[in-house]
Amino acid sequence: MNHPTVIRYLHAALVAGAVLSSVAQASTPAQLLADYSARAGSAPSPARGRALFTAPQGREWSCSTCHGAVPTQAGKHASTGKAIGALAPGFNAERFSDAAITEKWFRRNCNDVMGRECSAAEKADVLSWLLTLKP
Amino acid sequence: MNEIPRLRYPRIVLGLMVAAGIAGAALADGGKSEQGVPLSPKYRQECAACHVPFPPGMLPAASWRHVMADLPRHYGTDASLDPASTKELSTWIAANAGTYKRVSEEPTQDRITHSVWFVRKHNEVAAGTWSLPAVKGPSNCAACHPQADQGNFNEHSVRIPR
C-alpha cells in the first residue's frame, strides 16, 4: 500500500466515523458534558452556566424567559405560549439523550438569545449547572 | 386505498404517505377537504415543538415554499433545521398543501392568520380577545380550538377564553 492510498483509506474511515457519530447519537447528559468539556479544553463552571442562563444577553429573551429561572418544571414559549417540558435532565429523562437534538436547540436558542452560537465551553457551563438541579 | 392514490402521486410521495400512516381517504375525494390530513410523525416532531402543528392544507404550496426556504429566520425566531430533514418535510408538506377547502390566495407574510378565509371566519372574535394573556394572538389556535393539536378546528368545539 503506498502513501496516498493509506491516506485515502484513513480519510474514508474518518468520514465514515463522522457520519456514524452523527447518526448514532443516543447519549447521556454525562457523556455530552464530558464531550463539551473536552472540546472546551477547560473544566465547566455551574456558576457561569447559571449566570448565562438567567441573565439577559442584550436581546429581548434570556434562556429563562422560555425555560423558567430554575428549569425544573415546565416552561412556556415566550411568543407562542406553548408549554415546554422541564429542561433539567433530573426532571425530564428525555433531555440531553440525543446529541443531534441537543445541538439543534443550542444552535437555535443561543442564536435567538445572544445573536450567535454558544461555544463548547458555554454549553458545558449550562449543562453542568442543569446537572446540579436534583429532585 | 392503494389504487386511486397511485394514479395521482409520484411513487416517492406515496411511499412517504404510507410510511406516515396516511389513509388516502382525506385526499382521494378530489383534493379539497374539511378535515386536515393526519400529520406525519416527522412533521409532529419538528414543526410542533414551538406551536401547534399548523395544518399543511391551510396554506397554498407557494407560501409553504417560502416558509421552508427561510427556517433560520422564522417569524422572528431561529427554527433552522438540517438539510435532509428540511427536504423530507418540504416534500410531505408540498403533497398536502392547500387542501383545506377555503384556501385560495397566498396570504401576506405567509401567515394562515392573514388569509382572507381566516379573517372572515374569525370576524366575530372581539378585538380584545386576541390580546388576552391566555390567547396571545391569532396564531395560538389551541387557545380556542382545544383539539388543534389533532387538526380539529370544527366550529362546534371552539371555546373562547375570557
Short mmCIF file of C-alpha atoms in Angstrom, two decimals:
data_model
loop_
_atom_site.label_atom_id
_atom_site.label_comp_id
_atom_site.label_asym_id
_atom_site.label_seq_id
_atom_site.Cartn_x
_atom_site.Cartn_y
_atom_site.Cartn_z
CA MET A 1 0.00 0.00 0.00
CA ASN A 2 1.54 3.32 -0.98
CA HIS A 3 1.11 6.51 0.93
CA PRO A 4 -1.70 8.21 -0.95
CA THR A 5 -3.74 5.00 -0.69
CA VAL A 6 -3.25 4.86 3.06
CA ILE A 7 -4.30 8.45 3.30
CA ARG A 8 -7.34 7.76 1.20
CA TYR A 9 -8.25 4.84 3.47
CA LEU A 10 -7.74 6.94 6.55
CA HIS A 11 -9.85 9.66 5.07
CA ALA A 12 -12.64 7.23 4.23
CA ALA A 13 -12.53 5.85 7.76
CA LEU A 14 -12.68 9.33 9.23
CA VAL A 15 -15.61 10.33 7.08
CA ALA A 16 -17.41 7.08 7.93
CA GLY A 17 -16.72 7.78 11.59
CA ALA A 18 -18.10 11.29 11.33
CA VAL A 19 -21.21 10.03 9.57
CA LEU A 20 -21.70 7.28 12.14
CA SER A 21 -21.32 9.67 15.03
CA SER A 22 -23.92 11.98 13.51
CA VAL A 23 -26.41 9.14 13.08
CA ALA A 24 -25.94 7.02 16.18
CA GLN A 25 -26.49 9.75 18.69
CA ALA A 26 -28.02 8.09 21.72
CA SER A 27 -26.24 9.77 24.58
CA THR A 28 -26.41 10.65 28.25
CA PRO A 29 -26.13 14.09 29.90
CA ALA A 30 -22.82 12.99 31.47
CA GLN A 31 -21.37 11.94 28.10
CA LEU A 32 -22.45 15.20 26.50
CA LEU A 33 -20.92 17.19 29.35
CA ALA A 34 -17.65 15.27 29.02
CA ASP A 35 -17.68 15.88 25.26
CA TYR A 36 -18.34 19.65 25.54
CA SER A 37 -15.71 20.00 28.29
CA ALA A 38 -13.13 18.14 26.23
CA ARG A 39 -13.79 20.41 23.27
CA ALA A 40 -13.65 23.49 25.51
CA GLY A 41 -10.36 22.31 26.99
CA SER A 42 -11.33 23.52 30.46
CA ALA A 43 -13.46 22.47 33.43
CA PRO A 44 -17.10 23.57 33.29
CA SER A 45 -18.44 26.11 35.77
CA PRO A 46 -22.02 25.67 37.04
CA ALA A 47 -21.99 29.25 38.38
CA ARG A 48 -21.12 30.66 34.94
CA GLY A 49 -23.76 28.39 33.40
CA ARG A 50 -26.42 29.69 35.76
CA ALA A 51 -25.47 33.30 35.01
CA LEU A 52 -25.59 32.76 31.26
CA PHE A 53 -28.95 31.04 31.58
CA THR A 54 -30.77 33.53 33.78
CA ALA A 55 -29.35 36.91 32.71
CA PRO A 56 -30.44 38.75 29.54
CA GLN A 57 -27.70 38.74 26.92
CA GLY A 58 -28.51 42.04 25.22
CA ARG A 59 -31.63 40.89 23.42
CA GLU A 60 -35.29 40.55 24.31
CA TRP A 61 -35.16 36.99 25.64
CA SER A 62 -32.97 35.15 28.13
CA CYS A 63 -32.93 31.36 28.37
CA SER A 64 -35.14 31.71 31.45
CA THR A 65 -37.84 33.53 29.51
CA CYS A 66 -38.90 30.23 27.95
CA HIS A 67 -37.44 27.65 30.32
CA GLY A 68 -38.00 29.36 33.71
CA ALA A 69 -35.31 30.72 36.04
CA VAL A 70 -34.89 27.26 37.60
CA PRO A 71 -35.80 24.89 34.75
CA THR A 72 -37.02 22.01 36.91
CA GLN A 73 -40.60 22.34 35.72
CA ALA A 74 -42.44 23.12 32.50
CA GLY A 75 -41.65 26.44 30.85
CA LYS A 76 -43.62 28.43 28.32
CA HIS A 77 -42.57 29.62 24.86
CA ALA A 78 -42.16 33.41 25.04
CA SER A 79 -44.09 34.23 21.87
CA THR A 80 -46.44 31.29 21.29
CA GLY A 81 -47.21 30.35 24.90
CA LYS A 82 -46.74 26.64 24.16
CA ALA A 83 -45.67 24.54 27.16
CA ILE A 84 -42.04 23.35 27.14
CA GLY A 85 -41.11 20.28 29.20
CA ALA A 86 -38.59 20.78 32.04
CA LEU A 87 -35.04 21.29 30.74
CA ALA A 88 -33.08 19.90 33.72
CA PRO A 89 -32.32 16.25 32.96
CA GLY A 90 -33.04 15.28 36.60
CA PHE A 91 -36.65 16.25 35.97
CA ASN A 92 -37.09 15.13 32.37
CA ALA A 93 -35.38 11.92 31.25
CA GLU A 94 -35.67 12.84 27.56
CA ARG A 95 -33.32 15.80 27.90
CA PHE A 96 -29.73 15.51 26.68
CA SER A 97 -30.29 11.96 25.48
CA ASP A 98 -29.61 12.62 21.79
CA ALA A 99 -26.68 14.81 20.76
CA ALA A 100 -28.27 15.94 17.48
CA ILE A 101 -31.40 17.19 19.23
CA THR A 102 -29.40 18.95 21.93
CA GLU A 103 -27.15 20.59 19.32
CA LYS A 104 -30.12 21.71 17.21
CA TRP A 105 -31.68 23.55 20.15
CA PHE A 106 -28.44 25.05 21.45
CA ARG A 107 -27.85 26.44 17.94
CA ARG A 108 -31.33 27.94 17.61
CA ASN A 109 -31.78 29.20 21.15
CA CYS A 110 -28.32 30.70 21.62
CA ASN A 111 -28.82 32.49 18.33
CA ASP A 112 -32.19 33.90 19.48
CA VAL A 113 -30.84 34.96 22.88
CA MET A 114 -27.29 36.10 22.06
CA GLY A 115 -27.27 36.53 18.29
CA ARG A 116 -24.62 33.83 17.87
CA GLU A 117 -23.99 30.18 18.60
CA CYS A 118 -22.82 29.15 22.06
CA SER A 119 -19.24 27.92 22.42
CA ALA A 120 -18.47 24.40 23.67
CA ALA A 121 -17.40 25.99 26.98
CA GLU A 122 -20.73 27.81 27.34
CA LYS A 123 -22.68 24.63 26.59
CA ALA A 124 -20.61 22.74 29.16
CA ASP A 125 -21.23 25.51 31.73
CA VAL A 126 -25.00 25.43 31.19
CA LEU A 127 -25.22 21.63 31.23
CA SER A 128 -23.05 21.38 34.35
CA TRP A 129 -25.41 23.77 36.13
CA LEU A 130 -28.51 21.87 34.96
CA LEU A 131 -26.93 18.69 36.36
CA THR A 132 -26.70 20.28 39.83
CA LEU A 133 -30.52 20.54 39.88
CA LYS A 134 -31.73 17.36 41.57
CA PRO A 135 -35.20 16.19 42.52
CA MET B 1 -56.90 2.98 -0.96
CA ASN B 2 -54.00 1.76 -2.99
CA GLU B 3 -55.42 2.21 -6.47
CA ILE B 4 -56.53 5.83 -6.51
CA PRO B 5 -53.52 7.49 -4.89
CA ARG B 6 -51.15 5.50 -7.06
CA LEU B 7 -52.54 7.28 -10.09
CA ARG B 8 -52.18 10.68 -8.54
CA TYR B 9 -48.96 10.76 -6.58
CA PRO B 10 -45.41 10.01 -7.64
CA ARG B 11 -44.10 6.83 -6.04
CA ILE B 12 -41.80 8.58 -3.59
CA VAL B 13 -44.60 10.75 -2.27
CA LEU B 14 -46.87 7.74 -1.98
CA GLY B 15 -44.13 5.91 -0.10
CA LEU B 16 -43.80 8.82 2.31
CA MET B 17 -47.53 8.96 2.81
CA VAL B 18 -47.79 5.26 3.51
CA ALA B 19 -44.81 5.46 5.82
CA ALA B 20 -46.51 8.29 7.63
CA GLY B 21 -49.60 6.15 8.05
CA ILE B 22 -51.79 8.34 5.94
CA ALA B 23 -55.02 6.81 4.72
CA GLY B 24 -55.75 8.27 1.32
CA ALA B 25 -59.36 8.99 2.20
CA ALA B 26 -58.82 12.63 3.15
CA LEU B 27 -57.30 13.42 -0.24
CA ALA B 28 -58.86 10.89 -2.54
CA ASP B 29 -62.07 12.90 -2.89
CA GLY B 30 -60.63 15.49 -5.23
CA GLY B 31 -58.19 17.37 -3.06
CA LYS B 32 -60.04 19.98 -1.02
CA SER B 33 -61.39 18.81 2.30
CA GLU B 34 -62.80 19.93 5.63
CA GLN B 35 -60.72 17.70 7.86
CA GLY B 36 -56.94 18.03 7.63
CA VAL B 37 -54.70 15.10 6.66
CA PRO B 38 -53.14 13.10 9.51
CA LEU B 39 -49.75 14.59 10.35
CA SER B 40 -46.55 12.72 9.60
CA PRO B 41 -44.53 11.83 12.74
CA LYS B 42 -41.64 13.90 11.38
CA TYR B 43 -43.87 16.96 10.99
CA ARG B 44 -45.17 16.50 14.52
CA GLN B 45 -41.63 16.17 15.85
CA GLU B 46 -40.08 19.13 14.02
CA CYS B 47 -42.95 21.54 13.46
CA ALA B 48 -44.92 21.26 16.70
CA ALA B 49 -42.20 21.96 19.30
CA CYS B 50 -42.84 25.70 19.50
CA HIS B 51 -46.51 25.87 18.50
CA VAL B 52 -49.44 23.71 17.42
CA PRO B 53 -48.75 21.80 14.21
CA PHE B 54 -50.25 24.16 11.64
CA PRO B 55 -52.15 22.02 9.09
CA PRO B 56 -50.25 21.87 5.76
CA GLY B 57 -53.60 22.12 3.98
CA MET B 58 -54.20 25.64 5.34
CA LEU B 59 -51.56 27.42 3.19
CA PRO B 60 -51.03 27.17 -0.56
CA ALA B 61 -47.89 25.39 -1.79
CA ALA B 62 -46.13 28.65 -2.76
CA SER B 63 -46.44 30.04 0.78
CA TRP B 64 -45.07 26.82 2.25
CA ARG B 65 -42.11 27.03 -0.11
CA HIS B 66 -41.23 30.45 1.31
CA VAL B 67 -41.61 29.18 4.88
CA MET B 68 -39.42 26.13 4.31
CA ALA B 69 -36.78 28.17 2.48
CA ASP B 70 -36.20 30.51 5.40
CA LEU B 71 -36.34 28.48 8.63
CA PRO B 72 -33.37 30.29 10.24
CA ARG B 73 -35.49 33.47 10.11
CA HIS B 74 -38.87 32.02 11.01
CA TYR B 75 -41.36 34.68 12.12
CA GLY B 76 -38.76 36.27 14.39
CA THR B 77 -37.13 33.10 15.68
CA ASP B 78 -34.43 30.65 14.61
CA ALA B 79 -36.08 27.37 13.53
CA SER B 80 -33.12 26.17 11.46
CA LEU B 81 -33.04 22.51 10.53
CA ASP B 82 -30.58 20.16 8.82
CA PRO B 83 -30.95 19.93 5.02
CA ALA B 84 -32.15 16.30 4.95
CA SER B 85 -34.97 16.96 7.43
CA THR B 86 -35.92 20.18 5.65
CA LYS B 87 -36.17 18.29 2.36
CA GLU B 88 -38.20 15.43 3.83
CA LEU B 89 -40.64 17.86 5.44
CA SER B 90 -40.90 20.04 2.32
CA THR B 91 -41.86 17.02 0.23
CA TRP B 92 -44.56 15.95 2.65
CA ILE B 93 -45.89 19.50 3.06
CA ALA B 94 -45.98 20.07 -0.71
CA ALA B 95 -48.01 16.88 -1.19
CA ASN B 96 -50.60 18.15 1.30
CA ALA B 97 -50.51 21.92 0.73
CA GLY B 98 -53.66 23.90 0.04
CA THR B 99 -56.06 21.01 0.62
CA TYR B 100 -58.26 22.89 3.09
CA LYS B 101 -61.41 23.82 1.22
CA ARG B 102 -61.24 27.59 1.79
CA VAL B 103 -57.63 28.13 0.72
CA SER B 104 -57.13 30.30 -2.35
CA GLU B 105 -54.72 33.29 -2.39
CA GLU B 106 -51.21 33.47 -0.95
CA PRO B 107 -51.66 35.37 2.34
CA THR B 108 -49.27 38.17 3.29
CA GLN B 109 -46.21 37.13 5.38
CA ASP B 110 -47.10 33.52 4.59
CA ARG B 111 -49.39 33.50 7.58
CA ILE B 112 -52.50 31.33 7.81
CA THR B 113 -53.83 34.03 10.12
CA HIS B 114 -53.62 36.61 7.30
CA SER B 115 -55.68 34.54 4.88
CA VAL B 116 -58.93 36.08 3.68
CA TRP B 117 -60.84 32.99 4.84
CA PHE B 118 -59.21 33.13 8.29
CA VAL B 119 -60.12 36.77 8.82
CA ARG B 120 -63.68 36.17 7.66
CA LYS B 121 -64.17 33.05 9.82
CA HIS B 122 -62.90 34.91 12.88
CA ASN B 123 -64.62 38.26 12.43
CA GLU B 124 -66.89 37.56 15.40
CA VAL B 125 -63.99 37.30 17.80
CA ALA B 126 -63.84 40.55 19.82
CA ALA B 127 -60.68 42.60 19.24
CA GLY B 128 -59.76 42.45 22.95
CA THR B 129 -59.88 38.65 22.93
CA TRP B 130 -56.83 38.32 20.70
CA SER B 131 -54.62 40.10 23.24
CA LEU B 132 -55.78 38.18 26.33
CA PRO B 133 -52.82 36.56 28.14
CA ALA B 134 -54.47 33.15 27.57
CA VAL B 135 -54.65 33.81 23.81
CA LYS B 136 -51.56 35.89 22.95
CA GLY B 137 -52.54 36.26 19.31
CA PRO B 138 -54.39 34.64 16.42
CA SER B 139 -51.57 32.13 15.76
CA ASN B 140 -52.25 30.41 19.08
CA CYS B 141 -55.02 28.25 17.63
CA ALA B 142 -55.12 25.94 20.67
CA ALA B 143 -56.31 28.75 22.93
CA CYS B 144 -59.78 28.50 21.31
CA HIS B 145 -59.61 25.21 19.37
CA PRO B 146 -58.84 22.67 22.12
CA GLN B 147 -58.21 19.90 19.57
CA ALA B 148 -56.00 21.98 17.26
CA ASP B 149 -53.20 19.55 18.06
CA GLN B 150 -55.26 16.82 16.33
CA GLY B 151 -56.07 19.06 13.38
CA ASN B 152 -59.65 19.58 14.53
CA PHE B 153 -60.84 23.18 14.05
CA ASN B 154 -64.54 22.44 13.93
CA GLU B 155 -66.62 25.44 15.00
CA HIS B 156 -68.64 23.25 17.39
CA SER B 157 -65.64 22.56 19.61
CA VAL B 158 -64.48 26.19 19.84
CA ARG B 159 -64.04 27.58 23.36
CA ILE B 160 -63.05 31.21 23.72
CA PRO B 161 -61.12 32.09 26.92
CA ARG B 162 -62.32 35.07 28.92
#
